[in-house]
PDB file of C-alpha atoms in Angstrom:
ATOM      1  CA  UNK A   1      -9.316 128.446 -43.675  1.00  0.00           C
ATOM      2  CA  UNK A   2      -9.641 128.515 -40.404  1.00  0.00           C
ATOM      3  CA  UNK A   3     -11.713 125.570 -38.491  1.00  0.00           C
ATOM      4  CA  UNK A   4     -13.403 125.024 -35.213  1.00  0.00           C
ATOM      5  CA  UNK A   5     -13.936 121.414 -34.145  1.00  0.00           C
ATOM      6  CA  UNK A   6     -15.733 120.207 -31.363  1.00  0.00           C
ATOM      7  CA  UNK A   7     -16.944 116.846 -30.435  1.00  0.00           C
ATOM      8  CA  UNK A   8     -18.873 114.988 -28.268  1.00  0.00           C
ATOM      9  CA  UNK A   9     -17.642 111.463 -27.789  1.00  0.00           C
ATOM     10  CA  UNK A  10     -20.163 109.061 -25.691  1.00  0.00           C
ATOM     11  CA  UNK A  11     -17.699 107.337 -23.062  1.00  0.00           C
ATOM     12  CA  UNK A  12     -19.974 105.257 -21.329  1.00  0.00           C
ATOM     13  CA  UNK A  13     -18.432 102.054 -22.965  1.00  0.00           C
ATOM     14  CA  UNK A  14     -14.752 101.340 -22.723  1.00  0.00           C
ATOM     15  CA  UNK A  15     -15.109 101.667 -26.968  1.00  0.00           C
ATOM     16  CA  UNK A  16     -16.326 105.137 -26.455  1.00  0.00           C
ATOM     17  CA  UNK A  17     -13.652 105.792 -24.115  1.00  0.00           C
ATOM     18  CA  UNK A  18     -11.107 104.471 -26.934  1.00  0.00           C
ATOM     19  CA  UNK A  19     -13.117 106.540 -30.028  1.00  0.00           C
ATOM     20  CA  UNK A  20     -12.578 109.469 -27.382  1.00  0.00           C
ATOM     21  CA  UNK A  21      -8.953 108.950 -27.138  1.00  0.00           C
ATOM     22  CA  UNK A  22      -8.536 108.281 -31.184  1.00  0.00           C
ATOM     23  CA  UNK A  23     -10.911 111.609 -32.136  1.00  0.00           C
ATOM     24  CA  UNK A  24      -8.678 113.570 -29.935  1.00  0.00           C
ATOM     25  CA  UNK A  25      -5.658 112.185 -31.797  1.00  0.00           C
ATOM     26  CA  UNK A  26      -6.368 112.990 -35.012  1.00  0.00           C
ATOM     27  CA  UNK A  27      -7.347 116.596 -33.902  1.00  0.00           C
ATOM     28  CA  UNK A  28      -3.704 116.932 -32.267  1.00  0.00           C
ATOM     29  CA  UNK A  29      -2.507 116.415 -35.527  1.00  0.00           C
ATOM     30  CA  UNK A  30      -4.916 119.174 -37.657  1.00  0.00           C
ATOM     31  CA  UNK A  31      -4.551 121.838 -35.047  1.00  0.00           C
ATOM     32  CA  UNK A  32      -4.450 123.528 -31.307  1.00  0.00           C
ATOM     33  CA  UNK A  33      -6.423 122.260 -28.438  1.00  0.00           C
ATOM     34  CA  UNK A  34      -8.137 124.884 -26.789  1.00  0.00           C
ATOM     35  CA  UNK A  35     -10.234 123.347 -24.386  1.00  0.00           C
ATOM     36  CA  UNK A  36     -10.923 119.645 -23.769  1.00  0.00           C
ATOM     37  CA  UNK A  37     -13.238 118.969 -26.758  1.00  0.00           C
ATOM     38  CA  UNK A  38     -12.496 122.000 -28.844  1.00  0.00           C
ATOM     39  CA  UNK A  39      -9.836 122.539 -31.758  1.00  0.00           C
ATOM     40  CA  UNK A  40      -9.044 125.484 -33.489  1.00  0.00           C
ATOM     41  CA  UNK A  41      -7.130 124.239 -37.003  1.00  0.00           C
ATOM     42  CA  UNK A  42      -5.716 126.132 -39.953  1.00  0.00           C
ATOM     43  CA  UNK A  43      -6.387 124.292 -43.179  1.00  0.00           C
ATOM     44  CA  UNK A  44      -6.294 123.915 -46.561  1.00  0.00           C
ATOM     45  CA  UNK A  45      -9.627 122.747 -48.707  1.00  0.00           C
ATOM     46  CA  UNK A  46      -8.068 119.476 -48.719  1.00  0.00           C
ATOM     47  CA  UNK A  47      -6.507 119.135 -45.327  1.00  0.00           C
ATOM     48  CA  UNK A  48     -10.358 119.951 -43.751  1.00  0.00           C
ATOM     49  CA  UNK A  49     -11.739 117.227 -46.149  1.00  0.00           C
ATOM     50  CA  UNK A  50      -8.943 114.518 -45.067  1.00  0.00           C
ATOM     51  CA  UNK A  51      -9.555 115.713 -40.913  1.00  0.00           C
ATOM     52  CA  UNK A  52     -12.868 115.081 -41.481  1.00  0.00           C
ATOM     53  CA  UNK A  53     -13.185 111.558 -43.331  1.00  0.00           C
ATOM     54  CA  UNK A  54     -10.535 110.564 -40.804  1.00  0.00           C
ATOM     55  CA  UNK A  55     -12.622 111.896 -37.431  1.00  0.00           C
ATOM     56  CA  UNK A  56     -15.754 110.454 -39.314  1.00  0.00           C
ATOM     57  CA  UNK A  57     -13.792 106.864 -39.633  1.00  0.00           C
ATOM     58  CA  UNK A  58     -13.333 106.794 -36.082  1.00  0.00           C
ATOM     59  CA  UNK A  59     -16.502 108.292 -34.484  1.00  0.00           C
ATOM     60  CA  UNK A  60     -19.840 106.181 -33.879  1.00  0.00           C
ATOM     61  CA  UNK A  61     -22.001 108.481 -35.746  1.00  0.00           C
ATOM     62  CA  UNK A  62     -25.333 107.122 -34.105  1.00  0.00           C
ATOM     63  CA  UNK A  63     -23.752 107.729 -30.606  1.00  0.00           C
ATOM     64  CA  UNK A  64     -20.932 110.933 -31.236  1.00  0.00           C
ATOM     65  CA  UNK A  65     -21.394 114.523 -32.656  1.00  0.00           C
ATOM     66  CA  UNK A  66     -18.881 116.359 -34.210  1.00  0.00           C
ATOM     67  CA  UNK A  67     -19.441 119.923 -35.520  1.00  0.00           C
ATOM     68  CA  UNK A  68     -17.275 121.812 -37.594  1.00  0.00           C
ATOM     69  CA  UNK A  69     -17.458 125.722 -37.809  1.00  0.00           C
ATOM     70  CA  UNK A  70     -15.678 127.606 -39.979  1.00  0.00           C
ATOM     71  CA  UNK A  71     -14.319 130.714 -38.870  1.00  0.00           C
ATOM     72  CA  UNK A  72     -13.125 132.514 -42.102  1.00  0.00           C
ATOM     73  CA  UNK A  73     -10.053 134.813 -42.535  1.00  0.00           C
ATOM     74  CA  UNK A  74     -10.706 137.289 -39.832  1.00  0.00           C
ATOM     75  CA  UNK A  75     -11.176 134.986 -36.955  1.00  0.00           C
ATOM     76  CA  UNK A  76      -8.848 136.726 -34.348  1.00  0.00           C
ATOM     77  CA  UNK A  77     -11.441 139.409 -34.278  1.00  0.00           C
ATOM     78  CA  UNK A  78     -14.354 136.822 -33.842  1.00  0.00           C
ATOM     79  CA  UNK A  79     -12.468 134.864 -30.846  1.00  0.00           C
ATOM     80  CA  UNK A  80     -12.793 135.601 -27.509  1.00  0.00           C
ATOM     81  CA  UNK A  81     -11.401 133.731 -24.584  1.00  0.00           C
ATOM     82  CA  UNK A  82     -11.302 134.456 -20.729  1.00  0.00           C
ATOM     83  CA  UNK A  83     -10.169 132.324 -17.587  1.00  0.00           C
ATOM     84  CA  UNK A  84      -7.333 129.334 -17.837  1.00  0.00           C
ATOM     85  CA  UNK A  85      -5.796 127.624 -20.714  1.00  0.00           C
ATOM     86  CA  UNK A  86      -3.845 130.202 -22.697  1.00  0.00           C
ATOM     87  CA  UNK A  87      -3.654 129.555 -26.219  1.00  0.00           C
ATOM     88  CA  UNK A  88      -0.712 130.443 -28.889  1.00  0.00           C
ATOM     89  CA  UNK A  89      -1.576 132.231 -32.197  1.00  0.00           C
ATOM     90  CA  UNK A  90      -0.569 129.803 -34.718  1.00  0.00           C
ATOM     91  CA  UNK A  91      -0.138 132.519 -37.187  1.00  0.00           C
ATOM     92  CA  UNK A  92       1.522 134.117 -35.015  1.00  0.00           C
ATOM     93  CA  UNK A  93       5.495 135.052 -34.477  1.00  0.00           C
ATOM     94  CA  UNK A  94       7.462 132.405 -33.646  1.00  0.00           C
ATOM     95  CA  UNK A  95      10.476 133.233 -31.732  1.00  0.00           C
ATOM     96  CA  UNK A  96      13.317 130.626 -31.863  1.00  0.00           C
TER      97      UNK A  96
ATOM     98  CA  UNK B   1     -24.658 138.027 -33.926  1.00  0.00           C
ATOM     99  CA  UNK B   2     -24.472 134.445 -33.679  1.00  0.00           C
ATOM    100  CA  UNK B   3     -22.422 133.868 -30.923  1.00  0.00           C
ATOM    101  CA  UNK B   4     -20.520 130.408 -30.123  1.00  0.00           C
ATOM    102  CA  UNK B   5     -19.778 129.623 -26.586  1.00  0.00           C
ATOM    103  CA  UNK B   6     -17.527 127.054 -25.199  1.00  0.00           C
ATOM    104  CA  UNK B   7     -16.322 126.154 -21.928  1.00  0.00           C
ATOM    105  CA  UNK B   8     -14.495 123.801 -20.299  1.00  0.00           C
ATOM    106  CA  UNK B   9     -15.155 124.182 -15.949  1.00  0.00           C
ATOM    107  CA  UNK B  10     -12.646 121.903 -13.426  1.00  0.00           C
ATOM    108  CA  UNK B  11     -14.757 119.922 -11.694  1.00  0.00           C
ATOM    109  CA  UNK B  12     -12.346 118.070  -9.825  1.00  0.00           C
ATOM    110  CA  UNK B  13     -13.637 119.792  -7.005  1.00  0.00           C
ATOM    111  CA  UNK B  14     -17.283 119.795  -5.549  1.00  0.00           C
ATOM    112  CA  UNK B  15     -17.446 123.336  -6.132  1.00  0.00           C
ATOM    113  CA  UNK B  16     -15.897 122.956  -9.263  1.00  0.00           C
ATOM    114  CA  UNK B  17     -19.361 120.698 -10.199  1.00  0.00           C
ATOM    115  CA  UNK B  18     -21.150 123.626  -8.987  1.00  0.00           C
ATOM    116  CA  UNK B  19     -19.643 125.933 -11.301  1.00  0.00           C
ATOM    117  CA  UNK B  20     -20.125 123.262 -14.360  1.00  0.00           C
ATOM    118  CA  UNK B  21     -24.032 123.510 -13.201  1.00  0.00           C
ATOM    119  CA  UNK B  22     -24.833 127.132 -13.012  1.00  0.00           C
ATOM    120  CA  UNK B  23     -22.559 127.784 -16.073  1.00  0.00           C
ATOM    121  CA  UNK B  24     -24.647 125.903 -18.192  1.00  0.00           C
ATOM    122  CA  UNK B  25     -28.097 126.998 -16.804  1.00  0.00           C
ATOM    123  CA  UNK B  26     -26.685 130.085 -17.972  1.00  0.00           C
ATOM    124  CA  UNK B  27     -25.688 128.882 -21.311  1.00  0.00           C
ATOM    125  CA  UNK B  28     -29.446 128.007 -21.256  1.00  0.00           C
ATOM    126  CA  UNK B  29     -31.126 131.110 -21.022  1.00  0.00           C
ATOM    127  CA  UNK B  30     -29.073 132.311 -24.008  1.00  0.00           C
ATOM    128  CA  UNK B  31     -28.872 129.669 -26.536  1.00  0.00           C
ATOM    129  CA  UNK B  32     -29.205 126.421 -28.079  1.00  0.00           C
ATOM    130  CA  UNK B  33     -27.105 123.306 -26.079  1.00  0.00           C
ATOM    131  CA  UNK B  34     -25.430 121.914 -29.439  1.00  0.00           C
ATOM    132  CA  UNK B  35     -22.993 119.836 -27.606  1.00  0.00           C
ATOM    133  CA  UNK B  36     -22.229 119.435 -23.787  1.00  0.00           C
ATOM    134  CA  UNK B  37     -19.966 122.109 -23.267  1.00  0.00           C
ATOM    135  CA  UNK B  38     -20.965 123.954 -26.417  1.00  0.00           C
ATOM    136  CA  UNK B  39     -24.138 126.474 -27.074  1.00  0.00           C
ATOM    137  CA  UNK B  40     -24.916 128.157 -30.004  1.00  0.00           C
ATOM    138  CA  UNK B  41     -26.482 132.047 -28.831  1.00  0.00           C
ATOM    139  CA  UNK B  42     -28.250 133.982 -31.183  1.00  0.00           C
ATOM    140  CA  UNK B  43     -27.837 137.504 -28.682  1.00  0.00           C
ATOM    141  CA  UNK B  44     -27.955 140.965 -29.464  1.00  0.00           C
ATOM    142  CA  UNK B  45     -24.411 143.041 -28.737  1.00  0.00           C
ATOM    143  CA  UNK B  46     -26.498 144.006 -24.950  1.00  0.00           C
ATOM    144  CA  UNK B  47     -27.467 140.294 -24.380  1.00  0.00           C
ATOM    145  CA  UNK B  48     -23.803 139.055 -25.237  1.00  0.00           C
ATOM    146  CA  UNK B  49     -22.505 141.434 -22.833  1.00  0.00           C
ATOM    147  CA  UNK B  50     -24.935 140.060 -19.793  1.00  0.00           C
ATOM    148  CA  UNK B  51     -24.152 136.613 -20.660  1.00  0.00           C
ATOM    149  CA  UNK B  52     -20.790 137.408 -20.413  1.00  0.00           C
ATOM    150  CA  UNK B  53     -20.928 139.296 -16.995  1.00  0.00           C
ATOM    151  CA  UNK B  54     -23.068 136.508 -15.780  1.00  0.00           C
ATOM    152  CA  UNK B  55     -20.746 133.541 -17.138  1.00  0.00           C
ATOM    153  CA  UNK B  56     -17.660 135.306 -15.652  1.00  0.00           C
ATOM    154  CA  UNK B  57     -18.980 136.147 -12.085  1.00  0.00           C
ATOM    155  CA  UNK B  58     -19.614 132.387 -11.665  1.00  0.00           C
ATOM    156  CA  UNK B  59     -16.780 130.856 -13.449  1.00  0.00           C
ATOM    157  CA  UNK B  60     -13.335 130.475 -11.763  1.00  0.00           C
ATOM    158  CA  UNK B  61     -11.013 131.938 -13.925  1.00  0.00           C
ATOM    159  CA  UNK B  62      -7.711 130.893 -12.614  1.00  0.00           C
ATOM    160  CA  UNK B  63      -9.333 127.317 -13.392  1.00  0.00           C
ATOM    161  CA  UNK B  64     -12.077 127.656 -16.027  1.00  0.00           C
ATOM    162  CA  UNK B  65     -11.874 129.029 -19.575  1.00  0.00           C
ATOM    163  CA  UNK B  66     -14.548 130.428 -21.207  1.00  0.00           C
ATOM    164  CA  UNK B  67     -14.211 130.771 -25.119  1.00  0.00           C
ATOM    165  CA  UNK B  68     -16.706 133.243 -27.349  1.00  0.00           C
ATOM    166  CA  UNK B  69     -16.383 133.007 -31.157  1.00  0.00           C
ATOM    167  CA  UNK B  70     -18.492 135.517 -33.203  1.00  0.00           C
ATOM    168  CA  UNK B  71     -20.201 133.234 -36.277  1.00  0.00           C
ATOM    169  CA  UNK B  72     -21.347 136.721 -37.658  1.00  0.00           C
ATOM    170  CA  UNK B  73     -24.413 136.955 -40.194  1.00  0.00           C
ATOM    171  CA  UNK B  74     -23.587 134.246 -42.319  1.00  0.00           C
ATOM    172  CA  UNK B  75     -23.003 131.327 -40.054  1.00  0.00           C
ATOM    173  CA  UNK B  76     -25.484 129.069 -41.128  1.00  0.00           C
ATOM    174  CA  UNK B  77     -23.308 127.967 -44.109  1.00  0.00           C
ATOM    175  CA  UNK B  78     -20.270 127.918 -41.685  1.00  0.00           C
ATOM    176  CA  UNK B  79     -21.428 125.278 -39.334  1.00  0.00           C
ATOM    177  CA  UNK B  80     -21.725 121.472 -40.352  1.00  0.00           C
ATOM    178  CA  UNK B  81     -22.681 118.796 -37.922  1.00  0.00           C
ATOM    179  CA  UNK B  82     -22.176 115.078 -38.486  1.00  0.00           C
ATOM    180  CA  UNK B  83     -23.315 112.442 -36.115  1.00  0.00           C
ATOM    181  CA  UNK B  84     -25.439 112.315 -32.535  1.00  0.00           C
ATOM    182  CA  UNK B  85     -27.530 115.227 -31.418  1.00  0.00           C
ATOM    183  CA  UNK B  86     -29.807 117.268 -33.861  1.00  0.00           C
ATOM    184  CA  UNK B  87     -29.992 120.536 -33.675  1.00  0.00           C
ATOM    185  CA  UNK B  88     -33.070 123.261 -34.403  1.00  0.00           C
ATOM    186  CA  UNK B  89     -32.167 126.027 -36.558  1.00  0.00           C
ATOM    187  CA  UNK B  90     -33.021 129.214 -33.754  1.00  0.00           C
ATOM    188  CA  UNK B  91     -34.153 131.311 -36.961  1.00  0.00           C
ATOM    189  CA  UNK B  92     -35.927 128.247 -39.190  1.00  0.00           C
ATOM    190  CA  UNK B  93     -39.457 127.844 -39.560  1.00  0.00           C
ATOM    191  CA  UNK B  94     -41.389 127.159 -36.248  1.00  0.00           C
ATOM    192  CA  UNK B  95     -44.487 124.892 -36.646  1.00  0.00           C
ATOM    193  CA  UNK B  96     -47.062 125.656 -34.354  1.00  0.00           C
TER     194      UNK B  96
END
């Protein structure tokens, strides 16, 4: 499956400024970082449920949002982008 | 179609704040604000197209991306939200 996170992390506090930090960490590891607060991620069932209990661990849920959308099997045709930041196709071919 | 925009606008720069502004008074007219840099649009394939135009002639793209991801019909069941900022359901029930 393929996943769209985004998040809004409150950063008013230097704590918020840390969960912002550690949210964006664990979203390194699940996927590609298309814009600041937005991660595209290919996934298993499982993988999603682990990204999630982990970004939920770290988050102040009273304070942060994070949204998950998934984007099914045909998301390259549902994706547009336009202007800076080039992303990779992580299904793409990978030339060594 | 239930149209996801995302954005992410340099504002190192005061025109660069600019930008930020009157890309998401555009955002505005379209859709739902979900997240700061994240609207939800419920537009038909004409509206899309305008937002688009309009996003793009204020936008700098050699600085600013702009990111459009097509939920389709179904998206309701493809979009969870945990944490800060509620969101209205554009086609739900409306209580007058």
């Amino acid at each position: 499956m393929y996943v769209l996170v985004t998040y809004d992390v409150q950063t008013a506090s230097p704590q918020g400024a840390k969960r912002l930090r550690r949210v964006a960490k664990i979203c390194v590891q699940y996927g590609q970082r298309v814009q600041n607060s937005v991660f595209e991620c290919s996934l298993d069932p499982a993988q999603f449920e682990k990204m999630k209990s982990e970004l939920e661990k770290v988050a102040d849920l009273s304070k942060d949002s994070l949204r998950y959308y998934n984007l099914g099997k045909n998301w390259k045709r549902k994706v547009e982008h336009v202007g800076a930041k080039e992303t990779y196709d992580p299904e793409g071919f990978l030339c060594v």
